[in-house]
Each structure stands twice: as structure tokens, then as C-alpha cells.
Coordinates of C-alpha atoms in Angstrom, one line a residue:
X267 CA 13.5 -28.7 1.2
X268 CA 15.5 -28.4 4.1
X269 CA 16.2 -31.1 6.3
X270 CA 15.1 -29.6 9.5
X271 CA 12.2 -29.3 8.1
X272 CA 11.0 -32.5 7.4
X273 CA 11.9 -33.8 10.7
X274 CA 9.5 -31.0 12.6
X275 CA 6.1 -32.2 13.5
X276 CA 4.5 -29.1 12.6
X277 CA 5.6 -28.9 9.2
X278 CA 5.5 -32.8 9.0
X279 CA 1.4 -32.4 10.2
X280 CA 0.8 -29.4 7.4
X281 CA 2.4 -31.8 4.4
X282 CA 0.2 -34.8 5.9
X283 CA -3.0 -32.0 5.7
X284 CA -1.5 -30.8 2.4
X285 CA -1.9 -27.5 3.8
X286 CA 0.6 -25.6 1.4
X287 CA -0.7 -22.2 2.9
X288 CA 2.0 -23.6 5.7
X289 CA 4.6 -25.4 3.7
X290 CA 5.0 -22.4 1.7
X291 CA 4.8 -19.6 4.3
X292 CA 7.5 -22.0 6.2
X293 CA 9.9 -22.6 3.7
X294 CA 10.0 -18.9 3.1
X295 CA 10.8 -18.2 6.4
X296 CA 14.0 -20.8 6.1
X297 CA 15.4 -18.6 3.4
X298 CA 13.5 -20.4 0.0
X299 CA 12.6 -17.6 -2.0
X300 CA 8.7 -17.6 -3.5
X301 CA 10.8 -17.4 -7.4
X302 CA 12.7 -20.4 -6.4
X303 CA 9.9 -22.5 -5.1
X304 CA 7.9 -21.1 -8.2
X305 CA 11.0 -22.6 -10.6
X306 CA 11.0 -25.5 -9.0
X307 CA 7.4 -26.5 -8.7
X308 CA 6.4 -24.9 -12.2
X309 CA 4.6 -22.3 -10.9
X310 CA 4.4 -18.9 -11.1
X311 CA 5.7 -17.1 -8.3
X312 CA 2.7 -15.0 -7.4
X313 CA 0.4 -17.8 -7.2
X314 CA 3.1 -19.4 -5.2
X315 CA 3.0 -16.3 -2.8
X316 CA -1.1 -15.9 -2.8
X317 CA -0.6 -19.8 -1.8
X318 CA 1.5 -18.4 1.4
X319 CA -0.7 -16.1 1.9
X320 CA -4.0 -18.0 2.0
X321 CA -5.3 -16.2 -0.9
X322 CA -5.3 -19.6 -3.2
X323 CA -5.0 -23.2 -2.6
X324 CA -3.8 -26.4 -3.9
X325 CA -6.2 -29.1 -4.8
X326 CA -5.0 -30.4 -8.3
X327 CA -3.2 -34.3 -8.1
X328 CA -0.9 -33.0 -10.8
X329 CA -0.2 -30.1 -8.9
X330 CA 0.8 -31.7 -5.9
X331 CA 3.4 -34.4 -7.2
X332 CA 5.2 -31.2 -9.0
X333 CA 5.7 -29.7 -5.6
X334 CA 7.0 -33.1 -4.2
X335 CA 9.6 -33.7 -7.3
X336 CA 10.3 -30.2 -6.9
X337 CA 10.8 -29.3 -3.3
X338 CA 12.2 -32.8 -2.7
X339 CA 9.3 -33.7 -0.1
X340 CA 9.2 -38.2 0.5
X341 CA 6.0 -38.8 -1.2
X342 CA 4.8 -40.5 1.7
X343 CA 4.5 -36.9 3.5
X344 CA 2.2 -36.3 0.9
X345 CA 0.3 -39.2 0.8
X346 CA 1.8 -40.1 -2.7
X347 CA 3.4 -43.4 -3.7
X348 CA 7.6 -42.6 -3.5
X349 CA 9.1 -40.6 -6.3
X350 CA 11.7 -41.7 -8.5
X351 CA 13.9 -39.7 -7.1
X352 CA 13.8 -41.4 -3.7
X353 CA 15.8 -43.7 -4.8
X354 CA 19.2 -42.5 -3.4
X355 CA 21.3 -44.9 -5.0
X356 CA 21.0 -42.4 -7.9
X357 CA 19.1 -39.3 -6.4
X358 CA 22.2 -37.4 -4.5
X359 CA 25.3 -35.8 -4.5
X360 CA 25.1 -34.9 -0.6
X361 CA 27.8 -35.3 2.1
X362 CA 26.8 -38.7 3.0
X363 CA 28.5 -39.8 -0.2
X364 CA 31.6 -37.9 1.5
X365 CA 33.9 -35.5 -0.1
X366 CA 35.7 -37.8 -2.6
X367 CA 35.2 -36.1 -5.9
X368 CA 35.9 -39.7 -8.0
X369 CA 32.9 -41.0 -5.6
X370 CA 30.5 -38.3 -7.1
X371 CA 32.0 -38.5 -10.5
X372 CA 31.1 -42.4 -10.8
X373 CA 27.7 -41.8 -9.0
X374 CA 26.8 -39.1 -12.2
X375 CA 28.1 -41.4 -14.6
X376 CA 26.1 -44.3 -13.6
X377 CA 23.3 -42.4 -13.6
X378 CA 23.6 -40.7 -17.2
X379 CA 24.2 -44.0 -18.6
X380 CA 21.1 -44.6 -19.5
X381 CA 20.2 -41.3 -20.7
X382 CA 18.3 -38.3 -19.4
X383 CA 16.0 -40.3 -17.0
X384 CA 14.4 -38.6 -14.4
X385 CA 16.4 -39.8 -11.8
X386 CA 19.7 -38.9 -14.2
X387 CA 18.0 -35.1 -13.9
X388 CA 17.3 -35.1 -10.4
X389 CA 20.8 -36.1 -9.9
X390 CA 22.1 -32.9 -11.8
X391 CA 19.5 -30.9 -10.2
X392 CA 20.4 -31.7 -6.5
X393 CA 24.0 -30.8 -8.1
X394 CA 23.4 -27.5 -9.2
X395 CA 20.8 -26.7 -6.2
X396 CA 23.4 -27.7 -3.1
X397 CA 25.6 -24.9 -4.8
X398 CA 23.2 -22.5 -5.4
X399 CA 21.5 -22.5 -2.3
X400 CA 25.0 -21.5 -0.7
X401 CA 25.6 -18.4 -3.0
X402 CA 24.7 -15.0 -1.9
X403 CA 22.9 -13.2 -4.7
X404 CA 23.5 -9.7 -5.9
X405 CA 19.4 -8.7 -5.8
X406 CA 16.9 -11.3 -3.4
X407 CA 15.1 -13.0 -5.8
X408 CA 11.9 -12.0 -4.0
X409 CA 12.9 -8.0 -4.6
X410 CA 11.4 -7.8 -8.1
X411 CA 7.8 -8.9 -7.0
X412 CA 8.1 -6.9 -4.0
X413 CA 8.5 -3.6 -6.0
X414 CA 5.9 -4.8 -8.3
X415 CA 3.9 -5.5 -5.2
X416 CA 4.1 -2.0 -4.1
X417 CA 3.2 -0.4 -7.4
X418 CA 0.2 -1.9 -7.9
X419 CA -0.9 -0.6 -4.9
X420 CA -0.1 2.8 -5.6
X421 CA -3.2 2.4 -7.6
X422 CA -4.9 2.8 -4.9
X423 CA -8.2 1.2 -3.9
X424 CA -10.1 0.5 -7.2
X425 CA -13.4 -0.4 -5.4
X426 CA -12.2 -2.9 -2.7
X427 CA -13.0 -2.2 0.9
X428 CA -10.1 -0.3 2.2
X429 CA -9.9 -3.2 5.5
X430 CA -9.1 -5.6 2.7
X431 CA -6.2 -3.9 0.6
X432 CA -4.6 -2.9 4.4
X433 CA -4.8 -6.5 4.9
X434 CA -3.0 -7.3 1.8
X435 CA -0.3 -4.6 2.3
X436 CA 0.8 -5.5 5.6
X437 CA 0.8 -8.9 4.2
X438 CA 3.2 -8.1 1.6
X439 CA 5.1 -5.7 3.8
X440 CA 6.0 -8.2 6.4
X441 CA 7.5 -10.3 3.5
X442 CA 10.9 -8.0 3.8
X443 CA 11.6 -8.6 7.3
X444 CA 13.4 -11.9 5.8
X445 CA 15.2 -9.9 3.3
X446 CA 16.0 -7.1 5.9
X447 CA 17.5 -9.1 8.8
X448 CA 20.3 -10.8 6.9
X449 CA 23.3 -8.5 5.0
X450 CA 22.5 -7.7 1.5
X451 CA 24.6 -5.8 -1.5
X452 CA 24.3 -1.9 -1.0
X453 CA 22.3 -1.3 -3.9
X454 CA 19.9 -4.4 -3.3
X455 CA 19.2 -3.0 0.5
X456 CA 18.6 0.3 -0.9
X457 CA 16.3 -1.4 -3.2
X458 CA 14.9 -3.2 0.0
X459 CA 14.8 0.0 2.2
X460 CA 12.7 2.1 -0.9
X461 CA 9.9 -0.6 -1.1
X462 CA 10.0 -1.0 2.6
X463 CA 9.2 2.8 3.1
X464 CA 6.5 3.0 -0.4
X465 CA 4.1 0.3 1.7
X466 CA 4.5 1.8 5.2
X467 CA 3.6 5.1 3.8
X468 CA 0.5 3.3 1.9
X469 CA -0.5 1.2 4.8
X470 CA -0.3 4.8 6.6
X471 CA -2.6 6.3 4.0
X472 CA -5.1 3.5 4.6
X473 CA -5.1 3.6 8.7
X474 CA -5.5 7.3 8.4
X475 CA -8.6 7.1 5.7
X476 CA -10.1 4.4 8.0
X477 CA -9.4 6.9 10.9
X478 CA -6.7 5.5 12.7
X479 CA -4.8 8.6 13.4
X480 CA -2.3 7.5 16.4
X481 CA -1.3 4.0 14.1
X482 CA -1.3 5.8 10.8
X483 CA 1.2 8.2 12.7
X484 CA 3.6 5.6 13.8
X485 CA 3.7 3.5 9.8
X486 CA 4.7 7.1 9.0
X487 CA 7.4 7.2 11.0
X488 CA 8.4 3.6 9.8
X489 CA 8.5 4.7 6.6
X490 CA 10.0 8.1 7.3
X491 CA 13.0 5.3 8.6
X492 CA 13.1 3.3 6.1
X493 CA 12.9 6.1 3.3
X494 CA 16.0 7.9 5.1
X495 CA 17.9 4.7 5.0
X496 CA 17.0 4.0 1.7
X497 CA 18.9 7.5 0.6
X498 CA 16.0 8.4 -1.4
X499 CA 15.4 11.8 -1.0
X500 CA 11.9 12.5 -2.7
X501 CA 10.6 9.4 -1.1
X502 CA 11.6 10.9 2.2
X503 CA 9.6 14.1 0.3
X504 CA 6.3 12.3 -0.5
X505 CA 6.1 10.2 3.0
X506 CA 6.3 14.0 5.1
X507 CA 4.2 15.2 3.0
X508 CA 1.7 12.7 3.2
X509 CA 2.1 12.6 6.6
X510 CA 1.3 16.2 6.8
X511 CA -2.2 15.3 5.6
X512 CA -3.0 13.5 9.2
X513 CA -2.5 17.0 11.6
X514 CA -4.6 18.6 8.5
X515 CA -7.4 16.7 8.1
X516 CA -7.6 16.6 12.0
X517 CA -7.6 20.2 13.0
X518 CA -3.9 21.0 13.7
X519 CA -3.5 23.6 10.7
X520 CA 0.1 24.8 12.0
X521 CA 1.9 21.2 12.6
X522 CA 0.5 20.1 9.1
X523 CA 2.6 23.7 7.5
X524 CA 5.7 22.1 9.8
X525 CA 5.4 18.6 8.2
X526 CA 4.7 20.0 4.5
X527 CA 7.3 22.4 4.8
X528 CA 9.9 19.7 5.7
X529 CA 9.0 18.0 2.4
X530 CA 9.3 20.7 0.4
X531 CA 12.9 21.2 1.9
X532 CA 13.5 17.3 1.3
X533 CA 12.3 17.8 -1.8
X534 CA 14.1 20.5 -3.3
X535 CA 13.3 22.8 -5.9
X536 CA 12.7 20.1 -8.4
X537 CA 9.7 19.5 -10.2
X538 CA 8.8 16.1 -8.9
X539 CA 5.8 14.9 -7.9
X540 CA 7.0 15.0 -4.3
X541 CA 7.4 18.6 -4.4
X542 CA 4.3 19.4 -5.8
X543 CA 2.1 17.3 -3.1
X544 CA 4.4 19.5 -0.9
X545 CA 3.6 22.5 -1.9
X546 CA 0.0 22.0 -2.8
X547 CA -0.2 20.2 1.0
X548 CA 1.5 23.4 2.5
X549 CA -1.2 25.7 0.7
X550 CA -4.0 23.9 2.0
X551 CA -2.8 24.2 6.0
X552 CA -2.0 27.8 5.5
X553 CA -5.0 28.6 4.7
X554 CA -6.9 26.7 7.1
X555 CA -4.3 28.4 9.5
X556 CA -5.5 32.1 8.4
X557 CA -2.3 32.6 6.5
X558 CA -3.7 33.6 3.0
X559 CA -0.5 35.0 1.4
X560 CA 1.5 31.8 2.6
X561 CA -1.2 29.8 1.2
X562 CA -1.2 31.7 -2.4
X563 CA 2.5 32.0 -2.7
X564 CA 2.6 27.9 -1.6
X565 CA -0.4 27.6 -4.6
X566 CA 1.7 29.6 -7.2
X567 CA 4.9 27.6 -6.2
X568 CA 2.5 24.2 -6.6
X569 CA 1.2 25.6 -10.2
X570 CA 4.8 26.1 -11.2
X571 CA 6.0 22.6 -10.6
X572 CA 3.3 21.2 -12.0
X573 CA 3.4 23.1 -15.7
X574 CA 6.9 20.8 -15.5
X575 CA 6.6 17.8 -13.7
X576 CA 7.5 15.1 -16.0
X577 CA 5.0 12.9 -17.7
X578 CA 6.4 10.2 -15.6
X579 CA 5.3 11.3 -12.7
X580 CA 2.0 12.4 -13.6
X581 CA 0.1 9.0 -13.4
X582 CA -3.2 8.8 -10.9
X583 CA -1.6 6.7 -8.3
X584 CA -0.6 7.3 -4.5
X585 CA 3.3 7.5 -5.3
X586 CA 2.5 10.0 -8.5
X587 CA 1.1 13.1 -8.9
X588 CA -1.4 13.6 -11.8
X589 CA -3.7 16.4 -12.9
X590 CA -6.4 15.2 -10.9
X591 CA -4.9 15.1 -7.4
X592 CA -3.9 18.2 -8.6
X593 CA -7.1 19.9 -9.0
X594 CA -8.1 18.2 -5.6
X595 CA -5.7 19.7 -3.6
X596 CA -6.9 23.3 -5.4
X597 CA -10.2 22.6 -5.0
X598 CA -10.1 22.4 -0.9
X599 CA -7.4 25.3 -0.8
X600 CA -9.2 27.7 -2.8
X601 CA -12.3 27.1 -0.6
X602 CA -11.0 27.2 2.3
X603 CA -9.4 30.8 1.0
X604 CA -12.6 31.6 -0.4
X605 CA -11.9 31.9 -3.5
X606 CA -15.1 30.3 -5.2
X607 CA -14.9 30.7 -9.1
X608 CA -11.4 29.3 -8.8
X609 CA -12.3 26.5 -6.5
X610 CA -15.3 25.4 -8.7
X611 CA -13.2 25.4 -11.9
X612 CA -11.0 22.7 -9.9
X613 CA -13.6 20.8 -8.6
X614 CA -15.5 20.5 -12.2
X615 CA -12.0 19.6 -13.6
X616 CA -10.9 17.0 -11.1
X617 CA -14.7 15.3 -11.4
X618 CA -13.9 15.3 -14.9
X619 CA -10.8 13.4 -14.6
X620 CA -11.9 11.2 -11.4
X621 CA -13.0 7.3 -12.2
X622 CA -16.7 6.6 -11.3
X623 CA -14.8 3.8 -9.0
X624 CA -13.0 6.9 -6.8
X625 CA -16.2 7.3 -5.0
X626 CA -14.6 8.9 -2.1
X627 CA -13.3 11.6 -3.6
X628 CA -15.7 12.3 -6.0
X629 CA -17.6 13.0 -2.4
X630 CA -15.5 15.3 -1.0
X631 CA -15.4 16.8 -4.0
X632 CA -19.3 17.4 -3.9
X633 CA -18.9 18.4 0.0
X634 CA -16.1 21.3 -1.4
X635 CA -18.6 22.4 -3.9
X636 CA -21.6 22.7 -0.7
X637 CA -18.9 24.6 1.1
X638 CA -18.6 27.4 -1.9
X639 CA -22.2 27.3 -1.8
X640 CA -22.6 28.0 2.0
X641 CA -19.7 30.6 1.6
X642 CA -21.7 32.3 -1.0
X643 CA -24.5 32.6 1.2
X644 CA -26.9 29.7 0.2
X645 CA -26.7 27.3 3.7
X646 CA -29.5 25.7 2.8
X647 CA -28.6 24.7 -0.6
X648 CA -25.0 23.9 0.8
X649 CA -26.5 21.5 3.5
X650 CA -28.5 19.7 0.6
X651 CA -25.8 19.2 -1.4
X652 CA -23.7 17.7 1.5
X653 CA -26.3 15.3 2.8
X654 CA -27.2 14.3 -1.0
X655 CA -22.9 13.3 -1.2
X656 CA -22.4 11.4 2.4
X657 CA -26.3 9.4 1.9
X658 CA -24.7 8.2 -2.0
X659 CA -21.6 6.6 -0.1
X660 CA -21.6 3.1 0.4
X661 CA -21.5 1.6 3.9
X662 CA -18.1 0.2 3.9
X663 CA -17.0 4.0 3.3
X664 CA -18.8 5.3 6.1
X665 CA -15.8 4.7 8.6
X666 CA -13.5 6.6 10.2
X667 CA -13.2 10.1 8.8
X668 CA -16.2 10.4 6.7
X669 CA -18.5 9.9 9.6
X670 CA -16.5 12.7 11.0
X671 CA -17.2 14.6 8.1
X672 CA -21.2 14.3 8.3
X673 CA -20.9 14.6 12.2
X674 CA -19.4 18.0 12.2
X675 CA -21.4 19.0 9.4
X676 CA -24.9 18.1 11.5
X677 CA -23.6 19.7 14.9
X678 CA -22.9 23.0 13.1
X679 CA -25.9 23.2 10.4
X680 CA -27.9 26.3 10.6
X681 CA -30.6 25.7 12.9
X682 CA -33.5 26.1 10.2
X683 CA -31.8 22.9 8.6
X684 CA -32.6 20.8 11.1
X685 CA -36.6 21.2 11.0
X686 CA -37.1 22.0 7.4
X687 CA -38.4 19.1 5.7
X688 CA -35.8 18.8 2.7
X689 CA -33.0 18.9 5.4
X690 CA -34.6 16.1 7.9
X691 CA -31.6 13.8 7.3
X692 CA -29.6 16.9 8.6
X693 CA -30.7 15.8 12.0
X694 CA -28.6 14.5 14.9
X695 CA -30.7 11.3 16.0
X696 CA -28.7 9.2 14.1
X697 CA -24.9 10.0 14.7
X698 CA -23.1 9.4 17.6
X699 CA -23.5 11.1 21.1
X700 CA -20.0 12.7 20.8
X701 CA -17.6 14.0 18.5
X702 CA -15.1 11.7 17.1
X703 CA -11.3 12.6 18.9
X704 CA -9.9 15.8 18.1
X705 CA -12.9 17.2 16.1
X706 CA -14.3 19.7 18.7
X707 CA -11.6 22.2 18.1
X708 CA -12.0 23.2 14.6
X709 CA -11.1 26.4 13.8
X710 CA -14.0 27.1 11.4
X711 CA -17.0 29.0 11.5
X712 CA -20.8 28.1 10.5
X713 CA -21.2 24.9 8.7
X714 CA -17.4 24.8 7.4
X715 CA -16.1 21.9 9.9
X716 CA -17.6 19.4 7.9
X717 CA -15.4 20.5 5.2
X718 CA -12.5 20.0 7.0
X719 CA -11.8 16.8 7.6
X720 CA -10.9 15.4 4.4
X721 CA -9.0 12.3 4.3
X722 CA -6.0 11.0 2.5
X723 CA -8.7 9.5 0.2
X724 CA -9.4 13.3 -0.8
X725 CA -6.3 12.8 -3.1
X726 CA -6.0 9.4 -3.9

């Protein structure tokens, strides 16, 4: 542990408190790595970070003492009796012995004399670390979790409150700042730069699901940055085209077709699962935009990447692009065209492949399937359907852009749905007094707005 450290009261007070929520968070901000504080404590290094993070604590005796001997904290901090190693006629190899080689050399021998003792090992220890901690390595030894970090949650929600996994993101993302601010090896700030950009984009995802347009907007940007920096081309693909999704799913058909179509330029001609969000994003604004041959001829160019995008890409996560998010995108492109028989073969098919846990898309899904309905003719039926998919959502859901969703859909019900007793939950007394920003000026006729505001989560 540092010696700075130890002398400053507010560290001093968190060992006294053994409040190793602090001690850890601290000596990660001095530079110690979460691996290296794992190594030496005989941990593993993302309990050591869920530690930092407040997510776990320390309680266990045993546990304790092996984060003294191995962080070099006095016992006494800790409310322990001293360690062996304390003893510094035998403990170190610091300056204070001065720079007199034969001084050190003696000090080791005396010390191994007697075997491998513990103080023998912590003497070689506080050998090897006053070296190591002075080298510059070729990839941060935190880099490796960090990736791992970010694809996990690419997997998107799984069930938990989206308010908790942005928590946990941001979390994590604020963990490279550290690793940003001091120089780095090309390839390991490249590194850096790519998982900086993967959880802005995802934090992005989340604020815009939750219905945070104007923040969601800016962690695009951020990641749009870091992306650029990171040279990685189809990243810089998939974070546009995400992005894309905000001015969509917010009525603003023709900057969402600017934002797509600058992904599919990033992304080339390709078939990665950038350039197939792209494409399939670019088809779904043209046609809200009234531009049915741009949106078919962005659908056929979609189709085409996807018969050979590579099995690697094709996994259900926000980074990939599978079958599923696939059929999603179809589904709400092909309705909005009015296309029917081919948007209910994509909704059947991506309710096929969707988890039961995906609950949010599985309701848009529903609410695309009312809006074929309603298309068809049946306005009634479509209304049922669409109150029967927002009632099934669970509270924590109902946020942001799905109350937007059954807002629109109330204000612009035919007017028989609203007295008829199957449609009484059709009725306005229980939603807000106005319409949530930037939802008035849907360009969309009868009971369609409500099928316009589709959130990231539409695709997740």
C-alpha cells in the first residue's frame, strides 16, 4: 500500500471501520489494479471489484489478515495484533536501507537463513513488488475484466430493472478514466478506447429505453468519440446506428434515415452485424418517412447481409445481430409499410425466438401485431390486443417510453373504444394530463402513434 496512504486520515478512518468498499475504491484510484490487489490478497479480482463497488463486503477474520499481509496495511489499522512482517529488521528492501547493494544482499541472506519463513517471503515479495510497481505494462491489468465487463452486458437486461444495470454500467465505465488519463501502448488504448465506446453506447441504450432522450443523446456522442479514437470502424457503425433509433422512436423519421445512413457508410458493404442494424434501421425510418421504395430497397439490402453475416456475429446480444433482432426490425418496418402477411410472419418468428425474460419486446411485438390488425380494418380488435400487451408489463417497465406508447395509443383510439365496455381500460383517466415531449407531432394516422414509439428495447 502506498505510503501516502496510510498517513491520510480518511483512508486511516475507513481501515479503522474496516470499510474495504473505501480502501479498495482508494487504492485503485492511486494506480493498484483490482488483479493486483486480487493476487495479493487471494482473491479473485471481481469480488475484489464488487468490494469497490459496494456490491459485496468483507466480514470473514481470515479474510481480513490476507488483505493486511497482502496490501502491507500495520495490523494495528486493522485492529489486528502486528504481522510478522512488521518486523523491519527483516521485512524490507526500501530506500531507508540506502542504495548499497552489499547492504540488501546481507539483509536477504539473513533472512533466508532460516528457510522460507514468512518474513524470508515477505522480504522477496517487497523485492519483486518495489520493481514491479515501477514498470509500465504492455495491456493494464484491469483491461481484461473491463472487456469482459462490457460483454456481459451486451446481454442485455435478463430480467433486472433497467435503473439497476445503468447503475452498474456507469459504474464499470467510470473504471477507465484511470486507465485513460495516463499514456498507454497503442494497441492497449485502442483496446481502452473500444470498451470505452461498447458501454457508452449501452448506457445510451438504457437512458433512451428509460426515456431519457437529451442524456441518451450525449453517451452517444461519447461513444461516437471514443469509437472514432478507438479506429474501429464497425463500432463507429453500430453506435450511429443505434443512435439512429433515438430520432425514430421519437418522431423525427428523416434525422433517424441521416444517422442510419451514416452507419451504413461507416460500415461498408460488409456483412457485419453493424451493417445489417444499419440497414434494417434505415428501412424502418423510410418508411415512417413515406419513402416506401427507400425502405424496401434498405429491407432487401438488410436481407442480403443477413443470409451472410457470420455465425459470430449472430448471437442475441446488444453488440450482435441475431435472427431475432432481425425479425424485430421486419416486423415494425413491414407494418409501418403495410405489408401485413409479411410483418406477421416476422412477428410470429421473432416471438418464437424471443426468451420469456425479454418481456419488452415480446410487447412491442404484440402492439405491432394490434397495428396489422387496426390496418386491416379491425380497430377494435387492435385496441384489445394493445391494452391486453401494456396491462401484462410489469411496473418497473412502465417508464419512459412505454407509457408513451399506451399514451398515444389512448389519445388517438377510435372514439367507440373508449365507452365500449371491453375497451374501458382504453380510457384517458388514468394517464397523464399531457403528452410526454416530442410525441404530439407524430406523423401517423388513426391509432398508429402508439406503434411508433418503440424503444431501443424493441431490439434488444
Amino acid at each position: 500500500m502506498p505510503r501516502h496512504l496510510l498517513t491520510d486520515p480518511g483512508f486511516v478512518r475507513a481501515l479503522h471501520e474496516r470499510d474495504f468498499t473505501t480502501v479498495f475504491a482508494t487504492a485503485h484510484g492511486a494506480g493498484i489494479s483490482f488483479n493486483r490487489i486480487a493476487e495479493a490478497c487471494a482473491l479473485k479480482s471481481d469480488r475484489v471489484s464488487q468490494i469497490a463497488r459496494g456490491a459485496a463486503s468483507v466480514t470473514a477474520l481470515a479474510t481480513v489478515e490476507r488483505i493486511a499481509d497482502g496490501l502491507r496495511i500495520p495490523g494495528a489499522l486493522l485492529g489486528l495484533a502486528a504481522q510478522p512482517w512488521e518486523d523491519t529488521a527483516v521485512l524490507s528492501t526500501e530506500s531507508h536501507h540506502g542504495d548499497d547493494p552489499m547492504k540488501r544482499r546481507n539483509l536477504l541472506r539473513g533472512a533466508l537463513a532460516a528457510g522460507l519463513t514468512a518474513p524470508a517471503l515477505a522480504a522477496l515479495t517487497a523485492a519483486r513488488t518495489d520493481v514491479d510497481q515501477t514498470l509500465s505494462p504492455n495491456v493494464p491489468q484491469d483491461l481484461a475484466d473491463l472487456e469482459a465487463a462490457a460483454e456481459s452486458y451486451g446481454y442485455g437486461y435478463h430480467g433486472q430493472q433497467p435503473t439497476r444495470v445503468l447503475a452498474d454500467l456507469v459504474t464499470d465505465f467510470t473504471t477507465l478514466r484511470p486507465l485513460l488519463t495516463v499514456p498507454q501502448p497503442a494497441p492497449a488504448r485502442a483496446r481502452l478506447c473500444r470498451t470505452a465506446g461498447q458501454m457508452a453506447g449501452m448506457t445510451a441504450i438504457v437512458l433512451h429505453d428509460l426515456g431519457s432522450r437529451r442524456e441518451s443523446r450525449a453517451w452517444f456522442n461519447t461513444a461516437a468519440r471514443a469509437a472514432s479514437e478507438s479506429g474501429d470502424g464497425q463500432l463507429y457503425a453500430w453506435v450511429r446506428a443505434r443512435e439512429a433509433m433515438v430520432p425514430l422512436n421519437y418522431g423525427a423519421p428523416k434525422a433517424a434515415a441521416g444517422l442510419a445512413e451514416q452507419a451504413r457508410h461507416a460500415a461498408g458493404n460488409r456483412p457485419t452485424a453493424a451493417a445489417v442494424l444499419a440497414a434494417a434501421v434505415a428501412a424502418r425510418a423510410y418508411a415512417l418517412n413515406h419513402q416506401p421504395e427507400q425502405a424496401r430497397a434498405a429491407l432487401a439490402a438488410a436481407d442480403a447481409l443477413m443470409e451472410r453475416l457470420p455465425e459470430g456475429e449472430r448471437s442475441d446480444t446488444w453488440l450482435t445481430y441475431g435472427e431475432q433482432k432481425h425479425h424485430v426490425h421486419l416486423s415494425h418496418a413491414y407494418t409501418t409499410l403495410g405489408d401485413t402477411a409479411r410483418a406477421r410472419e416476422s412477428q410470429f418468428r421473432a416471438l418464437e425466438l424471443s426468451a420469456p425474460t425479454s418481456t419488452m419486446t415480446r410487447t412491442l411485438l404484440h402492439i405491432d401485431g394490434a397495428a396489422c390488425a387496426h390496418h386491416d380494418g379491425d380497430s377494435e380488435e387492435a385496441c384489445r390486443r394493445t391494452v391486453a400487451a401494456l396491462n401484462g408489463l410489469p411496473g418497473d417497465y412502465r417508464t419512459g417510453l412505454s407509457t408513451a406508447v399506451l399514451w398515444t395509443c389512448t389519445r388517438r383510439s377510435p372514439p367507440s373504444t373508449n365507452t365500449n365496455a371491453p375497451y374501458a381500460n382504453c380510457g384517458t383517466s388514468s394517464l397523464p394530463d399531457n403528452a410526454p415531449a416530442g410525441q404530439s407531432g407524430w406523423p401517423v394516422d388513426g391509432c398508429r402513434p402508439s406503434f411508433v414509439g418503440v424503444p431501443h428495447l424493441l431490439a434488444a
